[in-house]
Amino acid sequence: MKLVMAIIKPFKLDEVREALVGLGLEGMTVTEVKGYGRQKGHKEIYRGAEYTVNFVPKVKIEVVVASDRVDATVAAIANAARTGQIGDGKIFVGDITHTLRIRTGETDANAL
Amino acid sequence: MKLVMAIIKPFKLDEVREALVGLGLEGMTVTEVKGYGRQKGHKEIYRGAEYTVNFVPKVKIEVVVASDRVDATVAAIANAARTGQIGDGKIFVGDITHTLRIRTGETDANAL
Amino acid sequence: MKLVMAIIKPFKLDEVREALVGLGLEGMTVTEVKGYGRQKGHKEIYRGAEYTVNFVPKVKIEVVVASDRVDATVAAIANAARTGQIGDGKIFVGDITHTLRIRTGETDANAL
Amino acid sequence: MKRRLSNVEPLLTAGLAAAALLALMVVPALAADAPPVPNKGDTAWMLVATALVLMMSIPGLALFYGGLVRTKNMLSVLTQVFMIVSMVGIVWVTYGYSIALGDNAGPYPGLIGSFGKVFLRGVTPSSLFPTFTPGVYLPELVYMVFQMTFAMITPALIIGAFAERMKFSAVVVFMLAWVTFIYLPIAHWVWATPTPDDIVKAAAELAAATGDAAKKAAQAKLDGIMDGSGWLWHLGALDFAGGTVVHINAGIAGLVGALMIGKRVGFGKEALAPHSLTMTMIGAALLWVGWFGFNAGSNLEANGVTALAFVNTMVATCAAALSWLFCEWGFKGKPSLLGMASGAVAGLVAVTPASGFAGPMGAVVLGLLVSPLCLFFVSNVKRLFGYDDALDVFGVHCIGGIFGAIMTGILVAPYLGGTGITDYTAKDLVGAYDMGTQVVIQCKAVLSTLLWSGIGSAILYKLVDLIIGLRVTTDAEREGLDVIDHGERAYNF
Amino acid sequence: MKRRLSNVEPLLTAGLAAAALLALMVVPALAADAPPVPNKGDTAWMLVATALVLMMSIPGLALFYGGLVRTKNMLSVLTQVFMIVSMVGIVWVTYGYSIALGDNAGPYPGLIGSFGKVFLRGVTPSSLFPTFTPGVYLPELVYMVFQMTFAMITPALIIGAFAERMKFSAVVVFMLAWVTFIYLPIAHWVWATPTPDDIVKAAAELAAATGDAAKKAAQAKLDGIMDGSGWLWHLGALDFAGGTVVHINAGIAGLVGALMIGKRVGFGKEALAPHSLTMTMIGAALLWVGWFGFNAGSNLEANGVTALAFVNTMVATCAAALSWLFCEWGFKGKPSLLGMASGAVAGLVAVTPASGFAGPMGAVVLGLLVSPLCLFFVSNVKRLFGYDDALDVFGVHCIGGIFGAIMTGILVAPYLGGTGITDYTAKDLVGAYDMGTQVVIQCKAVLSTLLWSGIGSAILYKLVDLIIGLRVTTDAEREGLDVIDHGERAYNF
Amino acid sequence: MKRRLSNVEPLLTAGLAAAALLALMVVPALAADAPPVPNKGDTAWMLVATALVLMMSIPGLALFYGGLVRTKNMLSVLTQVFMIVSMVGIVWVTYGYSIALGDNAGPYPGLIGSFGKVFLRGVTPSSLFPTFTPGVYLPELVYMVFQMTFAMITPALIIGAFAERMKFSAVVVFMLAWVTFIYLPIAHWVWATPTPDDIVKAAAELAAATGDAAKKAAQAKLDGIMDGSGWLWHLGALDFAGGTVVHINAGIAGLVGALMIGKRVGFGKEALAPHSLTMTMIGAALLWVGWFGFNAGSNLEANGVTALAFVNTMVATCAAALSWLFCEWGFKGKPSLLGMASGAVAGLVAVTPASGFAGPMGAVVLGLLVSPLCLFFVSNVKRLFGYDDALDVFGVHCIGGIFGAIMTGILVAPYLGGTGITDYTAKDLVGAYDMGTQVVIQCKAVLSTLLWSGIGSAILYKLVDLIIGLRVTTDAEREGLDVIDHGERAYNF
Ligand SMILES: Nc1ncnc2c1ncn2[C@@H]1O[C@H](COP(=O)(O)OP(=O)(O)O)[C@@H](O)[C@H]1O
Ligand SMILES: Nc1ncnc2c1ncn2[C@@H]1O[C@H](COP(=O)(O)OP(=O)(O)O)[C@@H](O)[C@H]1O
Ligand SMILES: Nc1ncnc2c1ncn2[C@@H]1O[C@H](COP(=O)(O)OP(=O)(O)O)[C@@H](O)[C@H]1O
């Protein structure tokens, strides 16, 4: 199994979720994160003091899939999340060696 | 070493923490996340507008353990987190190749 | 490629970011997390009721780097994040098998 | 003259002859020509009422609206309301008061005031202003600043319609123009009234006049006094505290704005849920508390009619809040806080024109009815036509205001527990109330407001759009107005 | 008649003979039979006081409570308070006012009013209501709406006890019943008082009566007047602004509710920390500010006694806030904001019955003592018995109220700086104060309230439980009442 | 005597002879020796004003400040403000009032009061206190509690300067000492005034005196009365509502504190962004609303001058808010909410001393000018010198206060629309106004305040530092004062 971890623009979350559901993936986990990259932050001034906010709000989607579905998953996310503008984000893929569904005790592919 | 990553129901956090501590694990990292899965969200209506909230609040626990303790760890989490109802969550296990304790510079098993 | 995941003290975030940028790393993703470890939390009392807050606020930095840059990356983070006091945090390294830049479709090393 | 004249009511029922007597008895000031002394109780009440109306705008309205937008636009709402309040304060003392209410000496006294009191010329701590009771006066500065707060809140109401997408610079320019060209005239039409003492005196002279010539002269004098007042008031429109001037006016300007600026990015697709209903609740509660100043303060005195306006404001709001809650519970499945708060505001809006005229039970009925009507507009009608009146300025303020204005013509009826209308000239007596006529007058007032404000606002939006543009870019809208327009974020938790 | 009669105090010391004089001198209205005219300063003050008491409930109490619950239940608290306020407003004008305070003409005038003023029948802008000073009247609408706000806040206080677990529908039904069957009678017992003018006049006639028959007749008349009042008041219970009617009453109803509904899921195991002490602080501060309307408004006039009640409200609260802060610092290790805010509320509760009777130094002592007592209850006693009075309605309002009620009987003593008690009939003179008797009377008032409200509430809870059920399911409780009951979330940051 | 004496102004222009007449006519109380009766309108207004000033501190100032600190220090700000308010309330009734304003019978009446009214000895509900109009009195308890709220807010202002790093215990001790040794004397210097009636009477006797000896005696009597007043007031310093006593005083104490305690950890390196500008906006709005009580309440009556102070408070604030907004827009690129709110507060500060003296247009000018000045201080000057006045107590309150105090000397000029100065002794007449002299007097008042408060505060900080230490450890500062000092967190979302 593989962990597909995508960092995307927050307002793209719903489209990406729909794309994954369309693929038959029934589970995913989402985290609000802050990203640093080519897309730059903004300046804020509070009375005298000026602050540069280096991080921009992003959303991280983690979805564990069977290894053979990785490519489709990555493609679906990329298509749904793309705006073509700087800051669209990244997709990283890593390995998962075990999976367990807590409720039932099912493991691995059955647990996804 | 292995990274055990568990997505659980928020109100189970304390029980899971105690179970892990009971196992002699002295460190873990917790993130508030939103999960999508079989457990469905709810509807919200604000004046005329109706929104379906697809995600439910979950907690993600990440704990890195020596490889030989993975099974015990997974079992402990699963036992503590189980309610038997939809949405109890998942446990995923992946590999960790290096570990470092920042304070002391200790590495790998010593750093856990 | 490797995923370097560091759990650090929140007020060290800017120094660590600068250290990574100094190394030529142009992207990273940051999450606010709660940590449990040797550093203990505090007590809160609300009227009669006493609560022990077991978790302390931490920041998790995730940065994916080419495998040959792992050591430099880990060292840079460790140096910038160290205060020498309990709770300085951990650095974990895992494998990443694929990477994709959503905007351009570039993959792997080119996508970092 | 259609404002209730409570203190002299019993006398007035005796008709014109009584009026002569009255001039000598009830208003000794006139007889003796000694300057009237403001009652300190009235002054105290009106100062408090003024502070309460300011509190309605900031923080009240700002929070009510602010809680309903997304986090990234919170500060833009707060800043816009705060800016409008401040700008209108300066407009008011420089030329607004004079043009709207301070001076009926211009060439078209029915339509607009004139520049006689620009920069508050001649308004000193000892200047007096008449209340609605003959012989009772307030320090003019009190009246001036009380009315200022009405001019502040009205444009601030509008911003809810085009929230989350209009440029801050455009808001500044538009609002300056809007207050000047839309608000000031309408306020004049409805609220520029003659001094009751003058009417009473003239009516007494008319009554005392013998011989045709004398009668004609006296009548002409009385007519002259009446013609010096705003045309809607002269027509007999009843608007105790500003249903037309404030709510219908702002509501229609909001709708026009929402239509001309267009929908928010993501409207109808993404969830645009309120970022903090807690703030919205605080805002609604402070609006309610402050509205006592608005409605009961509009009596300009602290007496039994003030108490009536106060009570009506209380019970209409209770009724409307409950009514929205239960309608929503019945029709949409769940009783929500936002619904309850919206109902409270709808009730406050509806009772505004009626507050000093309806009886408490009439106010309860008004409240019970206004909520389902507004609920229907903010959900069904809005969905049907697909306009993005972001915070329902039209659905609540315009619709609630129209309903309240028309119902005022009904609920004022003595046989429905209303106060009836007493004429200072004692020609129309209590009881001789013609509901049909009054409702027609009310509709005229509503229509004139809709037309002037609707068309006028459209022209102003268009002009501002041509000159500086109304709307931010899509990217800016996504990022949020707080960072884009103001360089700040509301929260750093 | 145990309410202080400040203006005529010096005269009264001359005894019964003076009373005759008084009726002619101080109350010329009675002599001349001219209708009394309300003082506009009084009217202004009472209108403001009313607005302040509304502000205590919303947003004050709603935020104070709301901040203490978890995020997921925030809106349920806000909605419950808002709903109660609105519902009671309608109850009050339809039948509540008549039954509680508007009408002493029923068959059991000591126990309950009657339906003479349902739907505010006969209450017009020119109706008057007596204050506590002979010859001084308020517009009745002002009195009516001022008292309405007391009826609004009392049931709202209760919800803190069973917060985070009671069904919204159950709250609606329970509160409607509770106000009707518990609040209205108790308010009548304590606050349904005769017109001072009537007493003064009757006392004067008694003094002037010669011959046994005449004396008897006069005495009977006086007795009749007194018997027309609420029995607790007649008994001589001192409760300036509602220690029994509001705080003990709500506090015991809360405890009974907490016991009958049971503990929250996770109580004692999970952390149930307040979600926003910022909101709690705002609430506490607005409660304090609004409480001036509550306590000083209860004098119904704007005079020196009003000032005394105002000052006592200020200093008792200061003292209690400090006292809780330092007790907590000493006994629990850290001085907390929540402690300080709780102390302030405890002080406000305790000074409520005493506010117009104690001297300022007495109020300070009262404040210093009430905090450790309440702190002991909300921490130790609550832990000992293990009931889940979620927001400490019992520990703060009931205990603080009982303490304040009893201490009122002590602090009113002239030799402790209190005002003493002057009888309108001039039979008890200032100085002839019997502390023992008074404290016993105070205890009787406390006990009757505890019994009626405690038992009555238990019955009502049980009935509601049988009919629609009091509590949500465990799953719903875990999810939070906001989403379950209201379909909304408080925050979307 | 430099306070405006509005009601008798026309008479006074007739000079000394008129004063004799006046004593008999306008102040019949004095002639007939009947006790004056407070006007209920005045009493109502002043009670409301008092509640408004409390609302300025809590929740107003607490939120304004609290929103500007980081989440982890929110409760520390709220608790400090709440604690100061409570502590000063007790200080005031035990000895503060007596020492500052209650008693001019001590050995140095120009410098300090005495212990005659400790524990409010002799202050009963029937005690009266003179207003600024001869013959007009308030219940002394009202005056006492109104002034109490000024003593509460002044030290609370200071905490903004050393926010986020001072130990709670140190704040408690420092503030107790500061109020006692710095605030009470300065309040006395400026606000301990003689009874106008006494002056008028003495002036009349002087005018009536014939023969050198009689004249001398009469003059001595008049001088004696004047010498019994605070020295700054006697000097002729104009400070309508507390520019010196409150704002300059607190502002300089804050700067000294910020310097002595040192910068926050991370100052200049880490982002120390406000955690909730929403709270700051609520605070600013409530400060504005409450400030009407502060400024217009300072007239002690509800009349035309009260209205003037009210209007000036309104328009100066509007002008200053706009002015800051546009200056920031022009010079820093974006118009911010924080800027607008800061401008509003700067305007409120600046108009405080001038509120009853300037004309409305003068107040507008004052507001327009104060904002760029304060903006320059909080950004450029602060950066230049590198002190960490965390919430800009010096830059806004001290600088704004100084500017307002000096401008008061200018704007009071009748030819600039000001009210001019009328002397109760009728020696200086309206119009005979010498701006140069007055500005010099104003500067003296400013300087004395800066010196006494600056040096005095430095000594007190040092003492507290030696005894218990001023500052928390670096680790504690990183963790946040909420958890460290109070064992709580502000939010648990
Ligand atoms: N090497 C990396 N490791 C982890 N996260 C990264 C890395 N590079 C980029 N990111 C994440 O991807 C987001 C988008 O990257 P950015 O460089 O701004 O735009 P783009 O992906 O369009 O080139 C960043 O905000 C960050 O959260
Ligand atoms: N394939 C997946 N990848 C990542 N997270 C998942 C995946 N499937 C489920 N989850 C997480 O587990 C949670 C529980 O899953 P759900 O299907 O609702 O219930 P259950 O685990 O009882 O079958 C989800 O809310 C989501 O956060
Ligand atoms: N085994 C682990 N797995 C995941 N996170 C860990 C683990 N051990 C520690 N951490 C994280 O590292 C943080 C610091 O650890 P702690 O033991 O407090 O101090 P130190 O790193 O100085 O020994 C913890 O708060 C937790 O977030």
PDB file of C-alpha atoms in Angstrom, chain C residues 11 14 39 41-46 53 56-57 85, chain F residues 269-271 475 478-479 483 486-490 492:
ATOM      1  CA  PHE C  11       9.201  29.738  18.561  1.00  0.00           C
ATOM      2  CA  ASP C  14      11.505  31.011  11.894  1.00  0.00           C
ATOM      3  CA  GLN C  39       8.599  17.765  28.583  1.00  0.00           C
ATOM      4  CA  GLY C  41       2.438  19.974  30.341  1.00  0.00           C
ATOM      5  CA  HIS C  42       0.829  22.116  32.987  1.00  0.00           C
ATOM      6  CA  LYS C  43      -2.167  22.187  35.263  1.00  0.00           C
ATOM      7  CA  GLU C  44      -5.242  24.272  34.727  1.00  0.00           C
ATOM      8  CA  ILE C  45      -7.945  24.916  37.292  1.00  0.00           C
ATOM      9  CA  TYR C  46     -11.391  26.119  36.306  1.00  0.00           C
ATOM     10  CA  VAL C  53      -2.822  19.347  30.112  1.00  0.00           C
ATOM     11  CA  VAL C  56       2.546  20.832  24.778  1.00  0.00           C
ATOM     12  CA  PRO C  57       2.272  22.876  21.589  1.00  0.00           C
ATOM     13  CA  GLN C  85      16.368  22.048  27.051  1.00  0.00           C
TER      14      GLN C  85
ATOM     15  CA  LYS F 269      12.589  39.754  15.793  1.00  0.00           C
ATOM     16  CA  GLU F 270       9.499  37.602  16.093  1.00  0.00           C
ATOM     17  CA  ALA F 271       6.067  38.586  14.894  1.00  0.00           C
ATOM     18  CA  ASP F 475      10.720  30.602  29.906  1.00  0.00           C
ATOM     19  CA  ARG F 478       7.581  32.113  26.236  1.00  0.00           C
ATOM     20  CA  GLU F 479       4.951  29.888  27.749  1.00  0.00           C
ATOM     21  CA  VAL F 483      -0.780  29.529  32.086  1.00  0.00           C
ATOM     22  CA  HIS F 486      -3.319  32.323  36.156  1.00  0.00           C
ATOM     23  CA  GLY F 487      -3.311  28.601  35.382  1.00  0.00           C
ATOM     24  CA  GLU F 488      -5.835  29.007  32.567  1.00  0.00           C
ATOM     25  CA  ARG F 489      -5.979  29.350  28.834  1.00  0.00           C
ATOM     26  CA  ALA F 490      -8.169  31.901  27.068  1.00  0.00           C
ATOM     27  CA  ASN F 492     -10.012  25.877  23.997  1.00  0.00           C
TER      28      ASN F 492
END
